Amino acid sequence: MARQRKIKESKKEIKARQKTEANPFIERTPTAPVVTQKTTVVLPKIMTVRELGQFLRLPLSEVMTVLIKNGLTLTLNESIDFDTAALVADELNFEAKPQLKEKQDLSPKEGDEKIELKPRPAVVTVMGHIDHGKSALIERIRQIEMLKHEAGGITQNIGAYQVKIKNKIITFIDTPGHEAFSEMRSHGANITDIVLLVVAANEGVMPQTKEALSHALAAKVPIISVITKIDLPNADIEATKRSLTEVGLTPEEWGGTNPTVVVSAKTGQGIDELLELITLVADLKEYKARLNGPAVAVVIESNKEKERGNVATVLVKEGTLKVNDYIIMENAAGKIRNMEDGLGKKVLEAGPSTPVLITGLTEMAEVGAILKVVKSAKEAKGQIQSSQERKVNTILKIQQTDEGIIFELPLILKTNVAGLLKAIRFQLEKLATAKSRVKIVHEAVGEINESDVNLAKATEAVVFGFQVKTSPMVAKLAERLNVPVFQFAIIYELLDQARELLAGVIKPQKVYEEKGKLEVLEVFLNYKQEKIIGGKVLEGCLTTGGRVRVIRNDEEAGRGKVVSLKKGNLETTKVEKNDECGLKIALEPKIRKGDILIFEEESTV
């Protein structure tokens, strides 16, 4: 409520200032009329600060500057209404018009396809302080379901699983720690519908409990307090409830509004009550999503395997994800080759709230990245280019290291106390990936000054100030020199902004599009003792120079490259469906009769 009042008051102040500036009774020196043509922009009823910057095609620093100037200190992922956005747009020389129909940014739509919302499983995330029983609680729920049903009802091999409670499926996400949860929020992705906040009865609310609570509150989802370890001799349920009340989670039985359940993962006490409460919340909320059309998903786990390459566990948010779909993300692209559920069982498609493991990515996906399905490799290229245009205008310096090329974000850091410098620097260093990192050019205690701005200009750095001031003179200098200056009062907002800036450049990605399929009929040696493969084209076409994947017993057995093709006794560069041909392949594994060869064409997006 306080934030809403502040927004309303700021709106009044902006309007009052605009009226004053346009007041005809104020005497002015006559000047030649200057007509400034404003750019028209269509805005939705509700949007985040980040999205407003994208709509205006302006650096987020400019949008944030206008908001701060008018008394609104918001994070990039906080929502604002059309009126607030229109006032900001007006100061940035735009004329805002309301969008006639709300569009869902993350919901690709087919041209004439009817959009129909269908019920979907609720997604539950378990959070809390370390050693407060999160893993034990998750394992207990799994065990109960394994006793009630066959193992096929529970996913076990990926970082998510589904259980069936009273004929209602619930999806549990057990991605580790609050950092992963925050990472997803920094990408603008809320993966969860309900948060289980786990608090041990022998310790009560701890620092990480408060951190988890702040993430859950920011996600604006129902929170169920789960008091665990009640079987311990030193468990104090009443004291734990008091500690929850102190952080604003007053239990319902104490006259509050927060659902609270006491459980023991060891004995199973309270687990059934917890599951019933989850289904009750899910029934009340009636979660729905678009089932038809291209899928939108969120990456919840990502890693690289020796045999399958880059793999990712994704949670489908909308639409239906299918094998052979072309996909793009913030730092990766590809075509889905295989899709598995949590038991490792291959599936052909997955609907909303379903977690699946996918293969076929060009790069390791970032946790929290939003996956979108596109029609072709060509469309993927176009969408990535469009996405790049909307990124924050930040220069990431390219450095050649022993590990390869890496993008560096030069940064000047100023804080109000010395102790914070080390803490924030450590958090910024943790953002480093194999491809990007923050480079601290200068750090010091005190206000942001002219020297900082000049150094930033010389080193092409951005300036981060934490709980420090910037004088109007220094702000004008930064504006004149086009130096981005950001000021923060909360550390996680500072880290969110750093992630945004690090994502400012997307490296080109290789995408392989399937062009043809061949069945190996025979393998023999020619007169030069060279191995020749004889086969028949089952689908599409084959060309020399293309990449080959060998499929044996539905698994990939190796990769290679087409060296030459023969149709009959004649050399050729292309063979088509139903043609029988001979081919020579540069390949590591031995080709066997009956193998299926998949031929792919490489393109860059």
mmCIF file of C-alpha atoms in Angstrom, residues 122-372:
data_model
loop_
_atom_site.group_PDB
_atom_site.id
_atom_site.type_symbol
_atom_site.label_atom_id
_atom_site.label_comp_id
_atom_site.label_asym_id
_atom_site.label_seq_id
_atom_site.Cartn_x
_atom_site.Cartn_y
_atom_site.Cartn_z
ATOM 1 C CA ALA A 122 0.408 -26.256 -9.630
ATOM 2 C CA VAL A 123 4.180 -25.756 -9.333
ATOM 3 C CA VAL A 124 5.564 -25.855 -5.783
ATOM 4 C CA THR A 125 9.063 -24.706 -4.752
ATOM 5 C CA VAL A 126 10.619 -25.764 -1.431
ATOM 6 C CA MET A 127 12.834 -23.105 0.203
ATOM 7 C CA GLY A 128 14.430 -22.427 3.570
ATOM 8 C CA HIS A 129 17.608 -22.251 5.671
ATOM 9 C CA ILE A 130 20.388 -24.798 5.153
ATOM 10 C CA ASP A 131 19.954 -28.039 7.157
ATOM 11 C CA HIS A 132 16.338 -27.230 8.010
ATOM 12 C CA GLY A 133 15.060 -30.370 6.305
ATOM 13 C CA LYS A 134 14.231 -29.333 2.733
ATOM 14 C CA SER A 135 15.787 -32.432 1.163
ATOM 15 C CA ALA A 136 14.304 -34.752 3.785
ATOM 16 C CA LEU A 137 10.832 -33.289 3.228
ATOM 17 C CA ILE A 138 11.103 -33.720 -0.543
ATOM 18 C CA GLU A 139 12.346 -37.297 -0.159
ATOM 19 C CA ARG A 140 9.523 -38.139 2.257
ATOM 20 C CA ILE A 141 6.892 -36.934 -0.208
ATOM 21 C CA ARG A 142 8.542 -39.042 -2.899
ATOM 22 C CA GLN A 143 8.524 -42.133 -0.678
ATOM 23 C CA ILE A 144 4.855 -41.727 0.208
ATOM 24 C CA GLU A 145 3.915 -41.496 -3.447
ATOM 25 C CA MET A 146 6.069 -44.528 -4.268
ATOM 26 C CA LEU A 147 4.093 -46.539 -1.698
ATOM 27 C CA LYS A 148 0.757 -45.321 -3.046
ATOM 28 C CA HIS A 149 1.597 -45.687 -6.729
ATOM 29 C CA GLU A 150 4.136 -47.310 -8.975
ATOM 30 C CA ALA A 151 7.420 -45.499 -9.471
ATOM 31 C CA GLY A 152 6.211 -44.198 -12.835
ATOM 32 C CA GLY A 153 4.199 -41.554 -10.993
ATOM 33 C CA ILE A 154 7.262 -39.743 -9.723
ATOM 34 C CA THR A 155 10.127 -38.116 -11.577
ATOM 35 C CA GLN A 156 13.491 -38.921 -10.003
ATOM 36 C CA ASN A 157 16.291 -38.210 -12.466
ATOM 37 C CA ILE A 158 15.908 -34.448 -12.907
ATOM 38 C CA GLY A 159 15.555 -31.476 -10.567
ATOM 39 C CA ALA A 160 11.785 -31.679 -10.505
ATOM 40 C CA TYR A 161 9.141 -34.290 -9.878
ATOM 41 C CA GLN A 162 5.386 -34.748 -10.057
ATOM 42 C CA VAL A 163 3.085 -36.442 -7.560
ATOM 43 C CA LYS A 164 -0.583 -37.327 -7.760
ATOM 44 C CA ILE A 165 -2.644 -36.242 -4.767
ATOM 45 C CA LYS A 166 -6.369 -37.054 -4.840
ATOM 46 C CA ASN A 167 -6.357 -37.258 -8.650
ATOM 47 C CA LYS A 168 -4.579 -33.888 -8.885
ATOM 48 C CA ILE A 169 -1.013 -33.682 -10.205
ATOM 49 C CA ILE A 170 1.378 -31.347 -8.363
ATOM 50 C CA THR A 171 4.815 -30.419 -9.728
ATOM 51 C CA PHE A 172 7.597 -29.971 -7.158
ATOM 52 C CA ILE A 173 10.763 -28.062 -8.040
ATOM 53 C CA ASP A 174 13.744 -28.889 -5.868
ATOM 54 C CA THR A 175 16.387 -26.715 -7.521
ATOM 55 C CA PRO A 176 19.005 -26.064 -4.819
ATOM 56 C CA GLY A 177 19.228 -22.837 -2.901
ATOM 57 C CA HIS A 178 17.800 -19.356 -3.200
ATOM 58 C CA GLU A 179 20.391 -18.278 -5.781
ATOM 59 C CA ALA A 180 18.744 -20.419 -8.470
ATOM 60 C CA PHE A 181 15.353 -18.990 -7.532
ATOM 61 C CA SER A 182 16.751 -15.454 -7.694
ATOM 62 C CA GLU A 183 18.501 -16.252 -10.994
ATOM 63 C CA MET A 184 15.165 -17.162 -12.544
ATOM 64 C CA ARG A 185 13.562 -13.981 -11.233
ATOM 65 C CA SER A 186 16.429 -11.950 -12.701
ATOM 66 C CA HIS A 187 15.451 -13.307 -16.110
ATOM 67 C CA GLY A 188 11.855 -12.242 -15.495
ATOM 68 C CA ALA A 189 10.657 -15.811 -14.961
ATOM 69 C CA ASN A 190 8.439 -16.769 -12.047
ATOM 70 C CA ILE A 191 8.506 -20.558 -12.124
ATOM 71 C CA THR A 192 6.555 -21.201 -8.952
ATOM 72 C CA ASP A 193 2.905 -20.963 -7.919
ATOM 73 C CA ILE A 194 3.332 -21.889 -4.246
ATOM 74 C CA VAL A 195 6.344 -21.638 -1.921
ATOM 75 C CA LEU A 196 6.874 -24.027 0.984
ATOM 76 C CA LEU A 197 8.997 -22.100 3.497
ATOM 77 C CA VAL A 198 10.743 -24.730 5.612
ATOM 78 C CA VAL A 199 11.719 -23.776 9.199
ATOM 79 C CA ALA A 200 13.278 -26.250 11.663
ATOM 80 C CA ALA A 201 11.515 -26.484 15.036
ATOM 81 C CA ASN A 202 14.834 -26.605 16.900
ATOM 82 C CA GLU A 203 16.195 -23.333 15.454
ATOM 83 C CA GLY A 204 13.330 -21.177 14.187
ATOM 84 C CA VAL A 205 13.749 -18.428 11.611
ATOM 85 C CA MET A 206 17.377 -18.037 10.480
ATOM 86 C CA PRO A 207 19.151 -15.627 8.062
ATOM 87 C CA GLN A 208 18.550 -17.782 4.982
ATOM 88 C CA THR A 209 14.910 -18.171 6.017
ATOM 89 C CA LYS A 210 14.540 -14.396 5.790
ATOM 90 C CA GLU A 211 16.343 -14.371 2.454
ATOM 91 C CA ALA A 212 14.024 -17.088 1.123
ATOM 92 C CA LEU A 213 11.015 -15.158 2.405
ATOM 93 C CA SER A 214 12.116 -12.016 0.565
ATOM 94 C CA HIS A 215 12.338 -13.985 -2.687
ATOM 95 C CA ALA A 216 8.931 -15.559 -2.110
ATOM 96 C CA LEU A 217 7.329 -12.187 -1.338
ATOM 97 C CA ALA A 218 8.906 -10.686 -4.456
ATOM 98 C CA ALA A 219 7.421 -13.533 -6.501
ATOM 99 C CA LYS A 220 3.961 -12.631 -5.099
ATOM 100 C CA VAL A 221 2.864 -16.238 -4.602
ATOM 101 C CA PRO A 222 1.121 -18.033 -1.689
ATOM 102 C CA ILE A 223 3.496 -19.047 1.111
ATOM 103 C CA ILE A 224 2.919 -22.093 3.323
ATOM 104 C CA SER A 225 5.098 -22.229 6.446
ATOM 105 C CA VAL A 226 6.316 -25.777 7.117
ATOM 106 C CA ILE A 227 7.772 -26.367 10.590
ATOM 107 C CA THR A 228 10.061 -29.408 10.313
ATOM 108 C CA LYS A 229 12.097 -31.638 12.655
ATOM 109 C CA ILE A 230 9.334 -31.717 15.282
ATOM 110 C CA ASP A 231 10.582 -35.187 16.299
ATOM 111 C CA LEU A 232 13.819 -33.757 17.763
ATOM 112 C CA PRO A 233 14.116 -33.563 21.581
ATOM 113 C CA ASN A 234 14.888 -29.824 21.513
ATOM 114 C CA ALA A 235 12.066 -28.961 19.093
ATOM 115 C CA ASP A 236 10.038 -25.921 20.207
ATOM 116 C CA ILE A 237 7.040 -25.464 17.930
ATOM 117 C CA GLU A 238 5.619 -22.458 19.800
ATOM 118 C CA ALA A 239 8.939 -20.597 19.743
ATOM 119 C CA THR A 240 9.235 -21.323 16.020
ATOM 120 C CA LYS A 241 5.764 -19.894 15.411
ATOM 121 C CA ARG A 242 6.768 -16.780 17.348
ATOM 122 C CA SER A 243 9.839 -16.351 15.142
ATOM 123 C CA LEU A 244 7.617 -16.700 12.053
ATOM 124 C CA THR A 245 5.262 -14.061 13.439
ATOM 125 C CA GLU A 246 8.205 -11.678 13.890
ATOM 126 C CA VAL A 247 8.891 -11.799 10.126
ATOM 127 C CA GLY A 248 5.244 -11.272 9.205
ATOM 128 C CA LEU A 249 4.098 -14.899 8.858
ATOM 129 C CA THR A 250 1.595 -15.138 11.701
ATOM 130 C CA PRO A 251 0.014 -18.630 11.737
ATOM 131 C CA GLU A 252 -3.740 -18.867 11.123
ATOM 132 C CA GLU A 253 -4.284 -20.512 14.525
ATOM 133 C CA TRP A 254 -2.734 -17.413 16.118
ATOM 134 C CA GLY A 255 -5.146 -15.112 14.337
ATOM 135 C CA GLY A 256 -2.938 -14.519 11.304
ATOM 136 C CA THR A 257 -3.409 -15.344 7.641
ATOM 137 C CA ASN A 258 -0.416 -17.606 6.984
ATOM 138 C CA PRO A 259 -1.108 -21.352 6.585
ATOM 139 C CA THR A 260 1.285 -23.263 8.850
ATOM 140 C CA VAL A 261 1.870 -27.020 9.058
ATOM 141 C CA VAL A 262 4.066 -28.973 11.490
ATOM 142 C CA VAL A 263 5.715 -32.064 10.013
ATOM 143 C CA SER A 264 8.318 -34.727 10.623
ATOM 144 C CA ALA A 265 10.037 -36.060 7.537
ATOM 145 C CA LYS A 266 11.399 -38.870 9.708
ATOM 146 C CA THR A 267 8.050 -40.217 10.976
ATOM 147 C CA GLY A 268 5.750 -38.835 8.288
ATOM 148 C CA GLN A 269 3.650 -36.868 10.788
ATOM 149 C CA GLY A 270 1.834 -33.953 9.148
ATOM 150 C CA ILE A 271 2.837 -34.850 5.563
ATOM 151 C CA ASP A 272 -0.710 -35.777 4.508
ATOM 152 C CA GLU A 273 -2.016 -32.533 6.010
ATOM 153 C CA LEU A 274 0.625 -30.577 4.082
ATOM 154 C CA LEU A 275 -0.289 -32.246 0.782
ATOM 155 C CA GLU A 276 -3.996 -31.589 1.386
ATOM 156 C CA LEU A 277 -3.232 -27.926 2.055
ATOM 157 C CA ILE A 278 -1.256 -27.675 -1.200
ATOM 158 C CA THR A 279 -4.150 -29.164 -3.193
ATOM 159 C CA LEU A 280 -6.572 -26.792 -1.446
ATOM 160 C CA VAL A 281 -4.520 -23.752 -2.486
ATOM 161 C CA ALA A 282 -4.243 -25.152 -6.025
ATOM 162 C CA ASP A 283 -8.028 -25.660 -6.191
ATOM 163 C CA LEU A 284 -8.691 -22.110 -5.002
ATOM 164 C CA LYS A 285 -6.244 -20.566 -7.471
ATOM 165 C CA GLU A 286 -7.420 -22.648 -10.467
ATOM 166 C CA TYR A 287 -4.094 -22.470 -12.304
ATOM 167 C CA LYS A 288 -4.496 -22.456 -16.087
ATOM 168 C CA ALA A 289 -2.286 -22.066 -19.152
ATOM 169 C CA ARG A 290 -2.409 -22.091 -22.925
ATOM 170 C CA LEU A 291 -2.084 -25.665 -24.173
ATOM 171 C CA ASN A 292 -2.114 -25.164 -27.951
ATOM 172 C CA GLY A 293 0.685 -23.742 -30.051
ATOM 173 C CA PRO A 294 4.447 -23.248 -29.612
ATOM 174 C CA ALA A 295 5.831 -23.724 -26.131
ATOM 175 C CA VAL A 296 7.459 -21.320 -23.708
ATOM 176 C CA ALA A 297 9.589 -22.900 -20.971
ATOM 177 C CA VAL A 298 12.093 -21.967 -18.248
ATOM 178 C CA VAL A 299 15.476 -23.643 -17.689
ATOM 179 C CA ILE A 300 15.725 -24.984 -14.130
ATOM 180 C CA GLU A 301 18.901 -27.087 -14.518
ATOM 181 C CA SER A 302 21.700 -27.199 -17.078
ATOM 182 C CA ASN A 303 24.850 -29.244 -17.564
ATOM 183 C CA LYS A 304 27.090 -30.901 -20.142
ATOM 184 C CA GLU A 305 27.316 -34.675 -20.518
ATOM 185 C CA LYS A 306 30.061 -36.587 -22.297
ATOM 186 C CA GLU A 307 27.762 -38.564 -24.601
ATOM 187 C CA ARG A 308 24.723 -36.322 -25.004
ATOM 188 C CA GLY A 309 26.435 -32.939 -24.949
ATOM 189 C CA ASN A 310 24.538 -29.937 -23.609
ATOM 190 C CA VAL A 311 21.386 -30.943 -21.746
ATOM 191 C CA ALA A 312 18.855 -28.876 -19.828
ATOM 192 C CA THR A 313 15.901 -29.543 -17.573
ATOM 193 C CA VAL A 314 13.086 -27.179 -18.457
ATOM 194 C CA LEU A 315 9.671 -26.481 -17.000
ATOM 195 C CA VAL A 316 7.043 -25.839 -19.660
ATOM 196 C CA LYS A 317 5.104 -22.660 -18.876
ATOM 197 C CA GLU A 318 2.737 -22.489 -21.854
ATOM 198 C CA GLY A 319 2.007 -24.396 -25.041
ATOM 199 C CA THR A 320 3.279 -27.873 -25.881
ATOM 200 C CA LEU A 321 7.000 -28.597 -26.250
ATOM 201 C CA LYS A 322 7.777 -31.289 -28.834
ATOM 202 C CA VAL A 323 10.713 -33.297 -30.142
ATOM 203 C CA ASN A 324 12.201 -31.635 -33.286
ATOM 204 C CA ASP A 325 11.066 -28.146 -32.186
ATOM 205 C CA TYR A 326 13.516 -25.332 -33.027
ATOM 206 C CA ILE A 327 14.247 -23.385 -29.862
ATOM 207 C CA ILE A 328 16.056 -20.211 -28.800
ATOM 208 C CA MET A 329 17.189 -18.897 -25.424
ATOM 209 C CA GLU A 330 19.234 -15.951 -24.212
ATOM 210 C CA ASN A 331 22.562 -17.683 -24.809
ATOM 211 C CA ALA A 332 21.737 -20.868 -26.702
ATOM 212 C CA ALA A 333 19.692 -22.282 -29.538
ATOM 213 C CA GLY A 334 19.122 -25.627 -31.198
ATOM 214 C CA LYS A 335 16.662 -28.295 -32.191
ATOM 215 C CA ILE A 336 15.252 -30.719 -29.624
ATOM 216 C CA ARG A 337 16.612 -34.175 -30.450
ATOM 217 C CA ASN A 338 15.352 -36.089 -27.430
ATOM 218 C CA MET A 339 13.057 -35.342 -24.520
ATOM 219 C CA GLU A 340 12.832 -37.367 -21.303
ATOM 220 C CA ASP A 341 10.714 -37.324 -18.187
ATOM 221 C CA GLY A 342 12.201 -37.693 -14.731
ATOM 222 C CA LEU A 343 12.496 -41.470 -14.980
ATOM 223 C CA GLY A 344 14.530 -41.245 -18.166
ATOM 224 C CA LYS A 345 11.566 -42.360 -20.258
ATOM 225 C CA LYS A 346 11.495 -40.789 -23.706
ATOM 226 C CA VAL A 347 8.488 -38.605 -24.441
ATOM 227 C CA LEU A 348 7.455 -36.858 -27.637
ATOM 228 C CA GLU A 349 5.778 -33.829 -26.066
ATOM 229 C CA ALA A 350 5.221 -32.030 -22.761
ATOM 230 C CA GLY A 351 2.483 -29.628 -21.703
ATOM 231 C CA PRO A 352 2.295 -26.785 -19.137
ATOM 232 C CA SER A 353 3.851 -27.349 -15.680
ATOM 233 C CA THR A 354 5.654 -30.468 -16.936
ATOM 234 C CA PRO A 355 9.409 -30.793 -16.273
ATOM 235 C CA VAL A 356 11.464 -32.536 -18.979
ATOM 236 C CA LEU A 357 15.114 -33.008 -19.899
ATOM 237 C CA ILE A 358 16.025 -31.944 -23.442
ATOM 238 C CA THR A 359 19.076 -32.452 -25.674
ATOM 239 C CA GLY A 360 20.201 -30.713 -28.860
ATOM 240 C CA LEU A 361 21.451 -27.366 -27.523
ATOM 241 C CA THR A 362 24.371 -25.527 -29.122
ATOM 242 C CA GLU A 363 25.572 -24.175 -25.764
ATOM 243 C CA MET A 364 24.944 -24.813 -22.082
ATOM 244 C CA ALA A 365 21.753 -22.966 -21.216
ATOM 245 C CA GLU A 366 21.686 -20.480 -18.350
ATOM 246 C CA VAL A 367 19.532 -21.371 -15.356
ATOM 247 C CA GLY A 368 16.451 -19.174 -15.517
ATOM 248 C CA ALA A 369 16.724 -18.570 -19.260
ATOM 249 C CA ILE A 370 13.409 -18.434 -21.106
ATOM 250 C CA LEU A 371 13.075 -20.975 -23.908
ATOM 251 C CA LYS A 372 10.906 -20.160 -26.912
#
